Amino acid sequence: MLIKLNKHDRYVQKLVTQIESDYDDVSTHFKLSKKKRLVGEVDIVAKRGDELHLFEVKCSYRISKARKQLARFRKIFNEQKITCFFYCGLGDTLVEVC
């Protein structure tokens, strides 16, 4: 049985296929919780050595919302070397945001 992906999930899969060869491990839809409470979900978490890259995917160019989400997630992972990226699916644009 085939499951039809929504537009957002298609953009996530497109980005994963573009970046997966550059990383040791790539996870999608990574849920973050703090003290048994769901904080949010990172679209893509990619790990290479001791570096951690967080990717927030949006269908349209809503970089300010992505920046806020990634800043919140970055606080949780504060002990590691983290780089955050915003990916706009419509424009096929990848931008480092923090």
Short mmCIF file of C-alpha atoms in Angstrom, two decimals:
data_model
loop_
_atom_site.label_atom_id
_atom_site.label_comp_id
_atom_site.label_asym_id
_atom_site.label_seq_id
_atom_site.Cartn_x
_atom_site.Cartn_y
_atom_site.Cartn_z
CA MET A 1 0.00 0.00 0.00
CA LEU A 2 1.46 3.35 -1.03
CA ILE A 3 1.12 6.33 1.27
CA LYS A 4 0.97 9.70 -0.45
CA LEU A 5 3.28 12.19 1.25
CA ASN A 6 2.16 15.75 1.81
CA LYS A 7 4.12 18.62 0.28
CA HIS A 8 6.20 19.26 3.41
CA ASP A 9 7.25 15.62 3.72
CA ARG A 10 8.19 15.52 0.02
CA TYR A 11 10.49 18.51 0.58
CA VAL A 12 11.99 16.78 3.64
CA GLN A 13 12.68 13.65 1.58
CA LYS A 14 14.17 15.73 -1.25
CA LEU A 15 16.59 17.43 1.14
CA VAL A 16 17.52 14.12 2.79
CA THR A 17 18.48 12.60 -0.56
CA GLN A 18 20.64 15.67 -1.30
CA ILE A 19 22.55 15.64 2.02
CA GLU A 20 22.63 12.03 3.25
CA SER A 21 25.94 11.18 1.58
CA ASP A 22 27.66 13.98 3.55
CA TYR A 23 26.70 12.65 7.00
CA ASP A 24 27.25 9.60 9.19
CA ASP A 25 23.62 9.53 10.36
CA VAL A 26 20.47 11.35 9.20
CA SER A 27 17.15 11.24 11.09
CA THR A 28 13.86 12.81 10.07
CA HIS A 29 10.96 14.04 12.20
CA PHE A 30 13.08 13.96 15.37
CA LYS A 31 10.88 14.69 18.39
CA LEU A 32 12.39 16.70 21.24
CA SER A 33 11.12 16.40 24.78
CA LYS A 34 12.19 17.93 28.05
CA LYS A 35 11.00 16.58 31.40
CA LYS A 36 8.37 14.32 29.79
CA ARG A 37 6.95 17.22 27.77
CA LEU A 38 7.11 17.48 23.98
CA VAL A 39 9.05 20.62 23.06
CA GLY A 40 8.85 20.25 19.31
CA GLU A 41 10.05 18.38 16.28
CA VAL A 42 13.12 18.96 14.12
CA ASP A 43 12.55 18.02 10.51
CA ILE A 44 16.08 16.67 9.94
CA VAL A 45 18.91 15.95 12.37
CA ALA A 46 22.20 15.05 10.70
CA LYS A 47 25.37 13.96 12.49
CA ARG A 48 28.93 13.98 11.20
CA GLY A 49 31.61 13.16 13.76
CA ASP A 50 31.01 15.47 16.73
CA GLU A 51 29.01 17.98 14.66
CA LEU A 52 25.23 18.11 14.77
CA HIS A 53 23.26 19.86 12.04
CA LEU A 54 19.59 20.73 12.48
CA PHE A 55 17.41 21.42 9.44
CA GLU A 56 14.00 23.07 9.52
CA VAL A 57 12.03 22.63 6.30
CA LYS A 58 9.27 25.01 5.24
CA CYS A 59 7.22 24.90 2.06
CA SER A 60 7.46 28.66 1.59
CA TYR A 61 10.14 31.17 2.61
CA ARG A 62 9.26 31.61 6.32
CA ILE A 63 12.77 31.97 7.69
CA SER A 64 11.78 33.92 10.82
CA LYS A 65 9.56 31.09 12.08
CA ALA A 66 12.27 28.53 11.33
CA ARG A 67 14.87 30.67 13.11
CA LYS A 68 12.71 30.77 16.28
CA GLN A 69 12.13 27.03 16.23
CA LEU A 70 15.81 26.24 15.70
CA ALA A 71 16.90 28.61 18.48
CA ARG A 72 14.64 26.77 20.91
CA PHE A 73 16.02 23.39 19.83
CA ARG A 74 19.58 24.64 20.03
CA LYS A 75 19.14 25.40 23.75
CA ILE A 76 18.32 21.76 24.40
CA PHE A 77 21.44 20.54 22.56
CA ASN A 78 23.71 23.21 24.07
CA GLU A 79 26.57 20.84 24.92
CA GLN A 80 27.37 19.91 21.32
CA LYS A 81 28.69 21.73 18.29
CA ILE A 82 25.50 22.61 16.40
CA THR A 83 24.78 24.34 13.12
CA CYS A 84 21.21 25.16 12.11
CA PHE A 85 19.83 25.39 8.58
CA PHE A 86 16.59 26.54 7.00
CA TYR A 87 15.40 24.88 3.79
CA CYS A 88 12.70 26.45 1.62
CA GLY A 89 11.18 23.73 -0.52
CA LEU A 90 9.47 26.07 -2.96
CA GLY A 91 12.67 27.91 -3.84
CA ASP A 92 14.97 24.89 -3.24
CA THR A 93 17.08 27.17 -1.00
CA LEU A 94 19.27 26.13 1.93
CA VAL A 95 20.39 28.88 4.35
CA GLU A 96 22.48 28.65 7.52
CA VAL A 97 20.57 30.50 10.22
CA CYS A 98 22.47 30.05 13.49
#
